[in-house]
PDB file of C-alpha atoms in Angstrom:
ATOM      1  CA  UNK P   1       0.038   0.038   0.002  1.00  0.00           C
ATOM      2  CA  UNK P   2       0.850   3.647  -0.116  1.00  0.00           C
ATOM      3  CA  UNK P   3       3.477   5.092   2.219  1.00  0.00           C
ATOM      4  CA  UNK P   4       2.242   8.161   4.077  1.00  0.00           C
ATOM      5  CA  UNK P   5       4.083  10.248   6.540  1.00  0.00           C
ATOM      6  CA  UNK P   6       2.985  12.974   8.908  1.00  0.00           C
ATOM      7  CA  UNK P   7       4.922  15.605  10.711  1.00  0.00           C
ATOM      8  CA  UNK P   8       5.097  16.223  13.547  1.00  0.00           C
ATOM      9  CA  UNK P   9       4.063  13.036  15.236  1.00  0.00           C
ATOM     10  CA  UNK P  10       3.414  14.902  18.516  1.00  0.00           C
ATOM     11  CA  UNK P  11       2.923  18.567  19.381  1.00  0.00           C
ATOM     12  CA  UNK P  12       2.135  20.450  22.493  1.00  0.00           C
ATOM     13  CA  UNK P  13       1.203  24.126  22.240  1.00  0.00           C
ATOM     14  CA  UNK P  14      -0.302  26.980  24.256  1.00  0.00           C
ATOM     15  CA  UNK P  15      -3.932  28.006  23.833  1.00  0.00           C
ATOM     16  CA  UNK P  16      -4.337  30.651  21.186  1.00  0.00           C
ATOM     17  CA  UNK P  17      -1.394  29.549  19.004  1.00  0.00           C
ATOM     18  CA  UNK P  18      -1.568  27.920  15.564  1.00  0.00           C
ATOM     19  CA  UNK P  19      -0.175  24.545  14.617  1.00  0.00           C
ATOM     20  CA  UNK P  20       0.690  23.183  11.182  1.00  0.00           C
ATOM     21  CA  UNK P  21       0.528  19.471  10.456  1.00  0.00           C
ATOM     22  CA  UNK P  22       2.063  18.050   7.253  1.00  0.00           C
ATOM     23  CA  UNK P  23       0.926  14.998   5.341  1.00  0.00           C
ATOM     24  CA  UNK P  24       3.174  13.605   2.707  1.00  0.00           C
ATOM     25  CA  UNK P  25       2.756  10.801   0.122  1.00  0.00           C
ATOM     26  CA  UNK P  26       6.126   9.245  -0.190  1.00  0.00           C
ATOM     27  CA  UNK P  27       5.682   6.899  -3.120  1.00  0.00           C
ATOM     28  CA  UNK P  28       3.088   8.273  -5.544  1.00  0.00           C
ATOM     29  CA  UNK P  29       1.150  11.353  -6.469  1.00  0.00           C
ATOM     30  CA  UNK P  30      -2.071  11.887  -4.602  1.00  0.00           C
ATOM     31  CA  UNK P  31      -4.742  14.159  -6.048  1.00  0.00           C
ATOM     32  CA  UNK P  32      -7.022  13.558  -3.118  1.00  0.00           C
ATOM     33  CA  UNK P  33      -6.163  13.434   0.624  1.00  0.00           C
ATOM     34  CA  UNK P  34      -8.410  13.301   3.670  1.00  0.00           C
ATOM     35  CA  UNK P  35      -8.092  14.627   7.184  1.00  0.00           C
ATOM     36  CA  UNK P  36      -9.587  12.919  10.139  1.00  0.00           C
ATOM     37  CA  UNK P  37      -9.774  13.550  13.841  1.00  0.00           C
ATOM     38  CA  UNK P  38     -10.030  10.834  16.454  1.00  0.00           C
ATOM     39  CA  UNK P  39     -10.814  11.540  20.131  1.00  0.00           C
ATOM     40  CA  UNK P  40     -10.035   8.942  22.815  1.00  0.00           C
ATOM     41  CA  UNK P  41     -12.305   5.874  22.630  1.00  0.00           C
ATOM     42  CA  UNK P  42     -14.190   7.299  19.653  1.00  0.00           C
ATOM     43  CA  UNK P  43     -14.193   6.558  15.965  1.00  0.00           C
ATOM     44  CA  UNK P  44     -12.345   8.440  13.234  1.00  0.00           C
ATOM     45  CA  UNK P  45     -14.345  11.412  12.071  1.00  0.00           C
ATOM     46  CA  UNK P  46     -13.744  12.895   8.653  1.00  0.00           C
ATOM     47  CA  UNK P  47     -13.036  16.608   8.816  1.00  0.00           C
ATOM     48  CA  UNK P  48     -12.319  17.443   5.203  1.00  0.00           C
ATOM     49  CA  UNK P  49     -11.388  16.261   1.796  1.00  0.00           C
ATOM     50  CA  UNK P  50      -8.301  17.924   0.274  1.00  0.00           C
ATOM     51  CA  UNK P  51      -7.954  18.190  -3.497  1.00  0.00           C
ATOM     52  CA  UNK P  52      -4.719  19.251  -5.179  1.00  0.00           C
ATOM     53  CA  UNK P  53      -4.983  22.693  -6.562  1.00  0.00           C
ATOM     54  CA  UNK P  54      -8.457  23.457  -5.313  1.00  0.00           C
ATOM     55  CA  UNK P  55     -10.178  24.351  -2.116  1.00  0.00           C
ATOM     56  CA  UNK P  56     -10.881  21.670   0.447  1.00  0.00           C
ATOM     57  CA  UNK P  57     -14.380  20.381   1.035  1.00  0.00           C
ATOM     58  CA  UNK P  58     -15.248  20.438   4.758  1.00  0.00           C
ATOM     59  CA  UNK P  59     -17.716  18.227   6.571  1.00  0.00           C
ATOM     60  CA  UNK P  60     -20.665  19.654   8.367  1.00  0.00           C
ATOM     61  CA  UNK P  61     -19.738  21.209  11.637  1.00  0.00           C
ATOM     62  CA  UNK P  62     -16.030  21.634  10.812  1.00  0.00           C
ATOM     63  CA  UNK P  63     -14.981  25.283  10.785  1.00  0.00           C
ATOM     64  CA  UNK P  64     -13.045  25.969   7.656  1.00  0.00           C
ATOM     65  CA  UNK P  65     -11.544  29.134   9.068  1.00  0.00           C
ATOM     66  CA  UNK P  66     -10.272  27.328  12.065  1.00  0.00           C
ATOM     67  CA  UNK P  67      -8.879  24.263  10.273  1.00  0.00           C
ATOM     68  CA  UNK P  68      -7.046  25.579   7.189  1.00  0.00           C
ATOM     69  CA  UNK P  69      -6.125  22.955   4.591  1.00  0.00           C
ATOM     70  CA  UNK P  70      -3.672  23.547   1.731  1.00  0.00           C
ATOM     71  CA  UNK P  71      -3.041  20.818  -0.841  1.00  0.00           C
ATOM     72  CA  UNK P  72      -0.375  22.678  -2.868  1.00  0.00           C
ATOM     73  CA  UNK P  73       1.259  19.722  -4.562  1.00  0.00           C
ATOM     74  CA  UNK P  74       0.515  16.055  -5.366  1.00  0.00           C
ATOM     75  CA  UNK P  75       2.560  14.868  -2.486  1.00  0.00           C
ATOM     76  CA  UNK P  76       1.839  17.324   0.285  1.00  0.00           C
ATOM     77  CA  UNK P  77      -1.234  18.519   2.181  1.00  0.00           C
ATOM     78  CA  UNK P  78      -1.127  20.537   5.324  1.00  0.00           C
ATOM     79  CA  UNK P  79      -3.666  21.183   8.121  1.00  0.00           C
ATOM     80  CA  UNK P  80      -3.300  24.297  10.234  1.00  0.00           C
ATOM     81  CA  UNK P  81      -5.226  24.464  13.437  1.00  0.00           C
ATOM     82  CA  UNK P  82      -5.633  28.232  14.036  1.00  0.00           C
ATOM     83  CA  UNK P  83      -5.964  29.773  17.493  1.00  0.00           C
ATOM     84  CA  UNK P  84      -5.977  26.307  19.065  1.00  0.00           C
ATOM     85  CA  UNK P  85      -7.912  25.606  22.269  1.00  0.00           C
ATOM     86  CA  UNK P  86      -7.801  22.718  24.639  1.00  0.00           C
ATOM     87  CA  UNK P  87     -10.927  21.213  23.066  1.00  0.00           C
ATOM     88  CA  UNK P  88      -8.969  20.897  19.833  1.00  0.00           C
ATOM     89  CA  UNK P  89      -6.669  18.430  21.516  1.00  0.00           C
ATOM     90  CA  UNK P  90      -6.999  15.174  19.538  1.00  0.00           C
ATOM     91  CA  UNK P  91      -5.288  12.750  17.202  1.00  0.00           C
ATOM     92  CA  UNK P  92      -5.158  14.052  13.686  1.00  0.00           C
ATOM     93  CA  UNK P  93      -4.733  11.596  10.867  1.00  0.00           C
ATOM     94  CA  UNK P  94      -4.449  12.062   7.103  1.00  0.00           C
ATOM     95  CA  UNK P  95      -5.155   9.526   4.401  1.00  0.00           C
ATOM     96  CA  UNK P  96      -4.897   9.296   0.621  1.00  0.00           C
ATOM     97  CA  UNK P  97      -6.356   7.200  -2.188  1.00  0.00           C
ATOM     98  CA  UNK P  98      -4.170   4.972  -4.247  1.00  0.00           C
ATOM     99  CA  UNK P  99      -4.433   2.904  -7.348  1.00  0.00           C
ATOM    100  CA  UNK P 100      -8.062   1.885  -7.998  1.00  0.00           C
ATOM    101  CA  UNK P 101      -9.135   4.914  -5.990  1.00  0.00           C
ATOM    102  CA  UNK P 102     -11.166   3.000  -3.471  1.00  0.00           C
ATOM    103  CA  UNK P 103      -8.737   2.292  -0.693  1.00  0.00           C
ATOM    104  CA  UNK P 104      -7.515   4.917   1.745  1.00  0.00           C
ATOM    105  CA  UNK P 105      -4.105   4.577   3.228  1.00  0.00           C
ATOM    106  CA  UNK P 106      -3.480   6.343   6.456  1.00  0.00           C
ATOM    107  CA  UNK P 107      -0.575   8.277   7.913  1.00  0.00           C
ATOM    108  CA  UNK P 108       0.721   7.569  11.411  1.00  0.00           C
ATOM    109  CA  UNK P 109      -1.157  10.426  12.964  1.00  0.00           C
ATOM    110  CA  UNK P 110      -0.291  13.580  14.898  1.00  0.00           C
ATOM    111  CA  UNK P 111      -1.126  13.886  18.622  1.00  0.00           C
ATOM    112  CA  UNK P 112      -2.047  17.550  19.421  1.00  0.00           C
ATOM    113  CA  UNK P 113      -2.192  18.725  22.934  1.00  0.00           C
ATOM    114  CA  UNK P 114      -3.295  22.267  23.597  1.00  0.00           C
ATOM    115  CA  UNK P 115      -2.604  23.548  27.096  1.00  0.00           C
TER     116      UNK P 115
ATOM    117  CA  UNK K   1     -27.737   8.856   8.111  1.00  0.00           C
ATOM    118  CA  UNK K   2     -25.241   6.071   7.573  1.00  0.00           C
ATOM    119  CA  UNK K   3     -24.336   4.120  10.739  1.00  0.00           C
ATOM    120  CA  UNK K   4     -21.699   1.547  11.437  1.00  0.00           C
ATOM    121  CA  UNK K   5     -21.813  -0.392  14.683  1.00  0.00           C
ATOM    122  CA  UNK K   6     -19.145  -2.759  15.876  1.00  0.00           C
ATOM    123  CA  UNK K   7     -19.313  -5.420  18.532  1.00  0.00           C
ATOM    124  CA  UNK K   8     -18.071  -6.352  20.950  1.00  0.00           C
ATOM    125  CA  UNK K   9     -16.270  -3.156  22.128  1.00  0.00           C
ATOM    126  CA  UNK K  10     -13.587  -5.242  23.671  1.00  0.00           C
ATOM    127  CA  UNK K  11     -12.574  -8.913  23.387  1.00  0.00           C
ATOM    128  CA  UNK K  12     -10.076 -10.825  25.323  1.00  0.00           C
ATOM    129  CA  UNK K  13      -8.812 -14.172  23.790  1.00  0.00           C
ATOM    130  CA  UNK K  14      -6.303 -16.767  24.734  1.00  0.00           C
ATOM    131  CA  UNK K  15      -3.657 -17.508  22.188  1.00  0.00           C
ATOM    132  CA  UNK K  16      -5.143 -19.990  19.664  1.00  0.00           C
ATOM    133  CA  UNK K  17      -8.772 -19.219  20.645  1.00  0.00           C
ATOM    134  CA  UNK K  18     -10.558 -18.367  17.358  1.00  0.00           C
ATOM    135  CA  UNK K  19     -13.376 -15.774  17.378  1.00  0.00           C
ATOM    136  CA  UNK K  20     -15.234 -13.300  15.296  1.00  0.00           C
ATOM    137  CA  UNK K  21     -15.770  -9.560  15.263  1.00  0.00           C
ATOM    138  CA  UNK K  22     -18.963  -8.060  14.027  1.00  0.00           C
ATOM    139  CA  UNK K  23     -19.642  -4.925  11.972  1.00  0.00           C
ATOM    140  CA  UNK K  24     -23.235  -3.968  11.301  1.00  0.00           C
ATOM    141  CA  UNK K  25     -24.081  -1.286   8.923  1.00  0.00           C
ATOM    142  CA  UNK K  26     -27.186   0.754   8.083  1.00  0.00           C
ATOM    143  CA  UNK K  27     -26.324   2.615   4.921  1.00  0.00           C
ATOM    144  CA  UNK K  28     -27.961   3.400   1.632  1.00  0.00           C
ATOM    145  CA  UNK K  29     -26.079   2.191  -1.393  1.00  0.00           C
ATOM    146  CA  UNK K  30     -22.886   0.460   0.017  1.00  0.00           C
ATOM    147  CA  UNK K  31     -19.977   0.994  -2.301  1.00  0.00           C
ATOM    148  CA  UNK K  32     -17.450  -0.820  -0.188  1.00  0.00           C
ATOM    149  CA  UNK K  33     -16.908  -2.133   3.369  1.00  0.00           C
ATOM    150  CA  UNK K  34     -13.384  -1.736   4.748  1.00  0.00           C
ATOM    151  CA  UNK K  35     -11.487  -3.310   7.579  1.00  0.00           C
ATOM    152  CA  UNK K  36      -8.501  -1.693   9.285  1.00  0.00           C
ATOM    153  CA  UNK K  37      -6.188  -2.501  12.121  1.00  0.00           C
ATOM    154  CA  UNK K  38      -5.125   0.361  14.437  1.00  0.00           C
ATOM    155  CA  UNK K  39      -2.282  -0.046  17.072  1.00  0.00           C
ATOM    156  CA  UNK K  40      -2.227   2.361  19.968  1.00  0.00           C
ATOM    157  CA  UNK K  41      -1.020   5.837  18.927  1.00  0.00           C
ATOM    158  CA  UNK K  42      -0.768   4.935  15.227  1.00  0.00           C
ATOM    159  CA  UNK K  43      -2.823   5.434  12.161  1.00  0.00           C
ATOM    160  CA  UNK K  44      -5.120   2.667  10.785  1.00  0.00           C
ATOM    161  CA  UNK K  45      -3.488  -0.048   8.609  1.00  0.00           C
ATOM    162  CA  UNK K  46      -5.509  -1.348   5.710  1.00  0.00           C
ATOM    163  CA  UNK K  47      -6.621  -5.024   5.796  1.00  0.00           C
ATOM    164  CA  UNK K  48      -9.525  -5.684   3.431  1.00  0.00           C
ATOM    165  CA  UNK K  49     -12.106  -4.195   1.111  1.00  0.00           C
ATOM    166  CA  UNK K  50     -15.346  -6.041   0.446  1.00  0.00           C
ATOM    167  CA  UNK K  51     -17.810  -4.907  -2.240  1.00  0.00           C
ATOM    168  CA  UNK K  52     -20.710  -7.322  -2.467  1.00  0.00           C
ATOM    169  CA  UNK K  53     -22.591  -9.751  -0.295  1.00  0.00           C
ATOM    170  CA  UNK K  54     -21.041 -13.127  -0.251  1.00  0.00           C
ATOM    171  CA  UNK K  55     -17.553 -11.853  -0.848  1.00  0.00           C
ATOM    172  CA  UNK K  56     -14.749 -13.132   1.370  1.00  0.00           C
ATOM    173  CA  UNK K  57     -11.082 -12.206   1.666  1.00  0.00           C
ATOM    174  CA  UNK K  58      -8.276 -13.721   3.653  1.00  0.00           C
ATOM    175  CA  UNK K  59      -4.890 -12.693   4.910  1.00  0.00           C
ATOM    176  CA  UNK K  60      -2.912 -14.973   7.217  1.00  0.00           C
ATOM    177  CA  UNK K  61      -5.117 -15.583  10.328  1.00  0.00           C
ATOM    178  CA  UNK K  62      -7.792 -13.068   9.278  1.00  0.00           C
ATOM    179  CA  UNK K  63     -10.794 -13.602   7.101  1.00  0.00           C
ATOM    180  CA  UNK K  64     -13.419 -11.001   6.287  1.00  0.00           C
ATOM    181  CA  UNK K  65     -16.893 -11.807   5.022  1.00  0.00           C
ATOM    182  CA  UNK K  66     -19.879  -9.604   3.985  1.00  0.00           C
ATOM    183  CA  UNK K  67     -23.643  -9.990   4.014  1.00  0.00           C
ATOM    184  CA  UNK K  68     -26.283  -7.389   3.132  1.00  0.00           C
ATOM    185  CA  UNK K  69     -26.416  -6.146   6.649  1.00  0.00           C
ATOM    186  CA  UNK K  70     -23.167  -6.996   8.317  1.00  0.00           C
ATOM    187  CA  UNK K  71     -19.492  -7.973   7.982  1.00  0.00           C
ATOM    188  CA  UNK K  72     -17.492 -10.381  10.108  1.00  0.00           C
ATOM    189  CA  UNK K  73     -13.781 -10.423  10.766  1.00  0.00           C
ATOM    190  CA  UNK K  74     -12.801 -13.970  11.700  1.00  0.00           C
ATOM    191  CA  UNK K  75      -9.594 -14.517  13.566  1.00  0.00           C
ATOM    192  CA  UNK K  76      -8.254 -18.055  13.512  1.00  0.00           C
ATOM    193  CA  UNK K  77      -5.777 -19.188  16.141  1.00  0.00           C
ATOM    194  CA  UNK K  78      -4.852 -15.649  17.123  1.00  0.00           C
ATOM    195  CA  UNK K  79      -1.442 -14.728  18.470  1.00  0.00           C
ATOM    196  CA  UNK K  80      -0.447 -11.903  20.881  1.00  0.00           C
ATOM    197  CA  UNK K  81       0.704  -9.868  17.904  1.00  0.00           C
ATOM    198  CA  UNK K  82      -2.875  -9.685  16.678  1.00  0.00           C
ATOM    199  CA  UNK K  83      -3.740  -7.530  19.666  1.00  0.00           C
ATOM    200  CA  UNK K  84      -5.026  -4.246  18.283  1.00  0.00           C
ATOM    201  CA  UNK K  85      -8.196  -2.273  17.671  1.00  0.00           C
ATOM    202  CA  UNK K  86      -9.999  -3.422  14.500  1.00  0.00           C
ATOM    203  CA  UNK K  87     -12.065  -0.827  12.718  1.00  0.00           C
ATOM    204  CA  UNK K  88     -14.670  -1.264  10.021  1.00  0.00           C
ATOM    205  CA  UNK K  89     -15.820   1.486   7.715  1.00  0.00           C
ATOM    206  CA  UNK K  90     -18.454   1.846   5.013  1.00  0.00           C
ATOM    207  CA  UNK K  91     -18.229   3.873   1.908  1.00  0.00           C
ATOM    208  CA  UNK K  92     -21.403   5.086   0.354  1.00  0.00           C
ATOM    209  CA  UNK K  93     -22.317   7.576  -2.334  1.00  0.00           C
ATOM    210  CA  UNK K  94     -19.512   9.414  -4.083  1.00  0.00           C
ATOM    211  CA  UNK K  95     -16.322  11.110  -2.920  1.00  0.00           C
ATOM    212  CA  UNK K  96     -14.781   8.005  -1.197  1.00  0.00           C
ATOM    213  CA  UNK K  97     -16.093   9.215   2.163  1.00  0.00           C
ATOM    214  CA  UNK K  98     -15.723   6.665   4.924  1.00  0.00           C
ATOM    215  CA  UNK K  99     -17.994   6.240   7.953  1.00  0.00           C
ATOM    216  CA  UNK K 100     -16.096   4.445  10.728  1.00  0.00           C
ATOM    217  CA  UNK K 101     -17.357   2.347  13.596  1.00  0.00           C
ATOM    218  CA  UNK K 102     -15.832   2.763  17.067  1.00  0.00           C
ATOM    219  CA  UNK K 103     -13.831  -0.432  16.795  1.00  0.00           C
ATOM    220  CA  UNK K 104     -13.275  -3.652  18.642  1.00  0.00           C
ATOM    221  CA  UNK K 105     -10.259  -3.637  20.961  1.00  0.00           C
ATOM    222  CA  UNK K 106      -8.785  -7.108  20.797  1.00  0.00           C
ATOM    223  CA  UNK K 107      -6.249  -8.451  23.326  1.00  0.00           C
ATOM    224  CA  UNK K 108      -4.732 -11.955  22.781  1.00  0.00           C
ATOM    225  CA  UNK K 109      -3.067 -13.378  25.807  1.00  0.00           C
ATOM    226  CA  UNK K 110      -0.528 -16.189  26.137  1.00  0.00           C
TER     227      UNK K 110
END
Protein backbone atom coordinates (compact mmCIF):
# COMPACT_ATOMS: atom_id res chain seq x y z
CA UNK A 1 0.00 0.00 0.00
CA UNK A 2 0.86 3.67 -0.13
CA UNK A 3 3.45 5.11 2.22
CA UNK A 4 2.19 8.17 4.07
CA UNK A 5 4.09 10.29 6.53
CA UNK A 6 2.97 12.97 8.95
CA UNK A 7 4.95 15.61 10.74
CA UNK A 8 5.12 16.26 13.57
CA UNK A 9 4.08 13.06 15.30
CA UNK A 10 3.39 14.90 18.51
CA UNK A 11 2.97 18.58 19.36
CA UNK A 12 2.15 20.49 22.50
CA UNK A 13 1.18 24.14 22.23
CA UNK A 14 -0.32 26.93 24.26
CA UNK A 15 -3.92 28.00 23.86
CA UNK A 16 -4.31 30.63 21.15
CA UNK A 17 -1.38 29.56 19.02
CA UNK A 18 -1.54 27.98 15.55
CA UNK A 19 -0.18 24.58 14.66
CA UNK A 20 0.63 23.21 11.20
CA UNK A 21 0.55 19.47 10.47
CA UNK A 22 2.05 18.07 7.27
CA UNK A 23 0.89 14.98 5.41
CA UNK A 24 3.15 13.60 2.69
CA UNK A 25 2.73 10.86 0.13
CA UNK A 26 6.16 9.24 -0.21
CA UNK A 27 5.69 6.90 -3.13
CA UNK A 28 3.09 8.30 -5.51
CA UNK A 29 1.16 11.40 -6.44
CA UNK A 30 -2.10 11.84 -4.59
CA UNK A 31 -4.74 14.12 -6.04
CA UNK A 32 -7.03 13.54 -3.07
CA UNK A 33 -6.15 13.45 0.61
CA UNK A 34 -8.41 13.29 3.64
CA UNK A 35 -8.08 14.68 7.15
CA UNK A 36 -9.61 12.89 10.12
CA UNK A 37 -9.80 13.55 13.84
CA UNK A 38 -10.01 10.87 16.50
CA UNK A 39 -10.87 11.54 20.15
CA UNK A 40 -10.06 8.91 22.79
CA UNK A 41 -12.32 5.87 22.62
CA UNK A 42 -14.14 7.32 19.62
CA UNK A 43 -14.16 6.54 15.94
CA UNK A 44 -12.35 8.44 13.23
CA UNK A 45 -14.36 11.42 12.05
CA UNK A 46 -13.77 12.88 8.61
CA UNK A 47 -13.00 16.58 8.80
CA UNK A 48 -12.33 17.48 5.18
CA UNK A 49 -11.35 16.27 1.76
CA UNK A 50 -8.30 17.92 0.29
CA UNK A 51 -7.95 18.17 -3.48
CA UNK A 52 -4.72 19.24 -5.14
CA UNK A 53 -4.96 22.70 -6.60
CA UNK A 54 -8.44 23.47 -5.33
CA UNK A 55 -10.23 24.38 -2.13
CA UNK A 56 -10.86 21.69 0.43
CA UNK A 57 -14.35 20.36 1.08
CA UNK A 58 -15.26 20.45 4.75
CA UNK A 59 -17.69 18.19 6.58
CA UNK A 60 -20.69 19.63 8.33
CA UNK A 61 -19.76 21.17 11.66
CA UNK A 62 -16.06 21.62 10.84
CA UNK A 63 -15.01 25.28 10.78
CA UNK A 64 -13.06 25.97 7.63
CA UNK A 65 -11.58 29.17 9.06
CA UNK A 66 -10.25 27.31 12.06
CA UNK A 67 -8.89 24.27 10.25
CA UNK A 68 -7.03 25.55 7.20
CA UNK A 69 -6.14 22.97 4.59
CA UNK A 70 -3.66 23.52 1.78
CA UNK A 71 -3.02 20.85 -0.84
CA UNK A 72 -0.41 22.69 -2.86
CA UNK A 73 1.26 19.71 -4.51
CA UNK A 74 0.50 16.10 -5.38
CA UNK A 75 2.59 14.87 -2.47
CA UNK A 76 1.83 17.33 0.31
CA UNK A 77 -1.25 18.48 2.18
CA UNK A 78 -1.15 20.61 5.31
CA UNK A 79 -3.67 21.16 8.09
CA UNK A 80 -3.29 24.29 10.19
CA UNK A 81 -5.23 24.51 13.43
CA UNK A 82 -5.60 28.22 14.03
CA UNK A 83 -6.00 29.74 17.49
CA UNK A 84 -5.98 26.30 19.06
CA UNK A 85 -7.89 25.67 22.27
CA UNK A 86 -7.83 22.73 24.68
CA UNK A 87 -10.93 21.23 23.05
CA UNK A 88 -8.91 20.90 19.81
CA UNK A 89 -6.62 18.41 21.53
CA UNK A 90 -6.98 15.23 19.55
CA UNK A 91 -5.30 12.73 17.24
CA UNK A 92 -5.21 14.07 13.68
CA UNK A 93 -4.74 11.58 10.87
CA UNK A 94 -4.47 12.05 7.12
CA UNK A 95 -5.14 9.52 4.41
CA UNK A 96 -4.89 9.30 0.65
CA UNK A 97 -6.32 7.23 -2.18
CA UNK A 98 -4.16 4.95 -4.24
CA UNK A 99 -4.45 2.90 -7.36
CA UNK A 100 -8.03 1.88 -7.99
CA UNK A 101 -9.10 4.91 -6.02
CA UNK A 102 -11.18 2.99 -3.49
CA UNK A 103 -8.75 2.27 -0.69
CA UNK A 104 -7.55 4.92 1.73
CA UNK A 105 -4.09 4.54 3.24
CA UNK A 106 -3.47 6.38 6.48
CA UNK A 107 -0.57 8.27 7.92
CA UNK A 108 0.78 7.55 11.40
CA UNK A 109 -1.14 10.43 12.96
CA UNK A 110 -0.27 13.58 14.92
CA UNK A 111 -1.12 13.90 18.59
CA UNK A 112 -2.02 17.53 19.36
CA UNK A 113 -2.20 18.69 22.95
CA UNK A 114 -3.30 22.26 23.62
CA UNK A 115 -2.56 23.55 27.11
CA UNK B 1 -27.75 8.82 8.10
CA UNK B 2 -25.19 6.08 7.59
CA UNK B 3 -24.39 4.11 10.72
CA UNK B 4 -21.69 1.55 11.43
CA UNK B 5 -21.80 -0.39 14.69
CA UNK B 6 -19.11 -2.76 15.87
CA UNK B 7 -19.33 -5.43 18.54
CA UNK B 8 -18.05 -6.34 20.95
CA UNK B 9 -16.32 -3.18 22.13
CA UNK B 10 -13.56 -5.25 23.67
CA UNK B 11 -12.57 -8.88 23.37
CA UNK B 12 -10.02 -10.85 25.29
CA UNK B 13 -8.84 -14.17 23.81
CA UNK B 14 -6.33 -16.78 24.74
CA UNK B 15 -3.69 -17.52 22.14
CA UNK B 16 -5.15 -20.00 19.66
CA UNK B 17 -8.76 -19.24 20.62
CA UNK B 18 -10.58 -18.35 17.40
CA UNK B 19 -13.38 -15.79 17.36
CA UNK B 20 -15.25 -13.28 15.21
CA UNK B 21 -15.76 -9.54 15.30
CA UNK B 22 -18.98 -8.03 14.02
CA UNK B 23 -19.63 -4.90 11.99
CA UNK B 24 -23.28 -4.01 11.34
CA UNK B 25 -24.05 -1.28 8.88
CA UNK B 26 -27.14 0.73 8.08
CA UNK B 27 -26.33 2.62 4.93
CA UNK B 28 -27.94 3.41 1.64
CA UNK B 29 -26.05 2.19 -1.36
CA UNK B 30 -22.95 0.50 0.01
CA UNK B 31 -19.98 0.95 -2.33
CA UNK B 32 -17.45 -0.80 -0.14
CA UNK B 33 -16.87 -2.16 3.38
CA UNK B 34 -13.36 -1.70 4.73
CA UNK B 35 -11.47 -3.30 7.60
CA UNK B 36 -8.49 -1.65 9.24
CA UNK B 37 -6.20 -2.50 12.13
CA UNK B 38 -5.10 0.28 14.47
CA UNK B 39 -2.33 -0.04 17.03
CA UNK B 40 -2.24 2.40 19.97
CA UNK B 41 -1.01 5.85 18.96
CA UNK B 42 -0.81 4.96 15.26
CA UNK B 43 -2.86 5.42 12.13
CA UNK B 44 -5.10 2.67 10.77
CA UNK B 45 -3.49 -0.05 8.64
CA UNK B 46 -5.52 -1.33 5.70
CA UNK B 47 -6.62 -4.96 5.83
CA UNK B 48 -9.51 -5.67 3.43
CA UNK B 49 -12.12 -4.19 1.13
CA UNK B 50 -15.37 -6.05 0.43
CA UNK B 51 -17.79 -4.92 -2.24
CA UNK B 52 -20.71 -7.32 -2.44
CA UNK B 53 -22.64 -9.76 -0.26
CA UNK B 54 -21.07 -13.19 -0.24
CA UNK B 55 -17.58 -11.89 -0.84
CA UNK B 56 -14.75 -13.21 1.35
CA UNK B 57 -11.10 -12.21 1.67
CA UNK B 58 -8.29 -13.75 3.66
CA UNK B 59 -4.92 -12.68 4.93
CA UNK B 60 -2.91 -14.92 7.22
CA UNK B 61 -5.10 -15.56 10.29
CA UNK B 62 -7.80 -13.11 9.26
CA UNK B 63 -10.82 -13.63 7.05
CA UNK B 64 -13.43 -10.99 6.29
CA UNK B 65 -16.93 -11.79 5.06
CA UNK B 66 -19.84 -9.61 3.98
CA UNK B 67 -23.62 -9.97 3.99
CA UNK B 68 -26.26 -7.40 3.11
CA UNK B 69 -26.39 -6.12 6.67
CA UNK B 70 -23.10 -6.96 8.33
CA UNK B 71 -19.51 -7.98 7.99
CA UNK B 72 -17.47 -10.33 10.11
CA UNK B 73 -13.77 -10.45 10.74
CA UNK B 74 -12.83 -13.98 11.69
CA UNK B 75 -9.59 -14.51 13.56
CA UNK B 76 -8.27 -18.06 13.50
CA UNK B 77 -5.77 -19.20 16.13
CA UNK B 78 -4.81 -15.65 17.11
CA UNK B 79 -1.41 -14.71 18.45
CA UNK B 80 -0.48 -11.92 20.89
CA UNK B 81 0.73 -9.81 17.96
CA UNK B 82 -2.84 -9.72 16.66
CA UNK B 83 -3.75 -7.54 19.64
CA UNK B 84 -5.01 -4.21 18.29
CA UNK B 85 -8.20 -2.27 17.65
CA UNK B 86 -10.01 -3.43 14.53
CA UNK B 87 -12.04 -0.82 12.70
CA UNK B 88 -14.62 -1.24 9.99
CA UNK B 89 -15.83 1.52 7.73
CA UNK B 90 -18.45 1.88 5.04
CA UNK B 91 -18.23 3.89 1.87
CA UNK B 92 -21.46 5.11 0.35
CA UNK B 93 -22.31 7.60 -2.32
CA UNK B 94 -19.48 9.43 -4.05
CA UNK B 95 -16.33 11.11 -2.90
CA UNK B 96 -14.79 8.05 -1.21
CA UNK B 97 -16.07 9.21 2.18
CA UNK B 98 -15.72 6.62 4.93
CA UNK B 99 -17.98 6.22 7.97
CA UNK B 100 -16.12 4.41 10.74
CA UNK B 101 -17.35 2.30 13.60
CA UNK B 102 -15.84 2.76 17.05
CA UNK B 103 -13.82 -0.41 16.76
CA UNK B 104 -13.28 -3.65 18.65
CA UNK B 105 -10.29 -3.66 20.96
CA UNK B 106 -8.78 -7.14 20.79
CA UNK B 107 -6.31 -8.48 23.30
CA UNK B 108 -4.74 -11.89 22.79
CA UNK B 109 -3.02 -13.36 25.80
CA UNK B 110 -0.52 -16.17 26.12
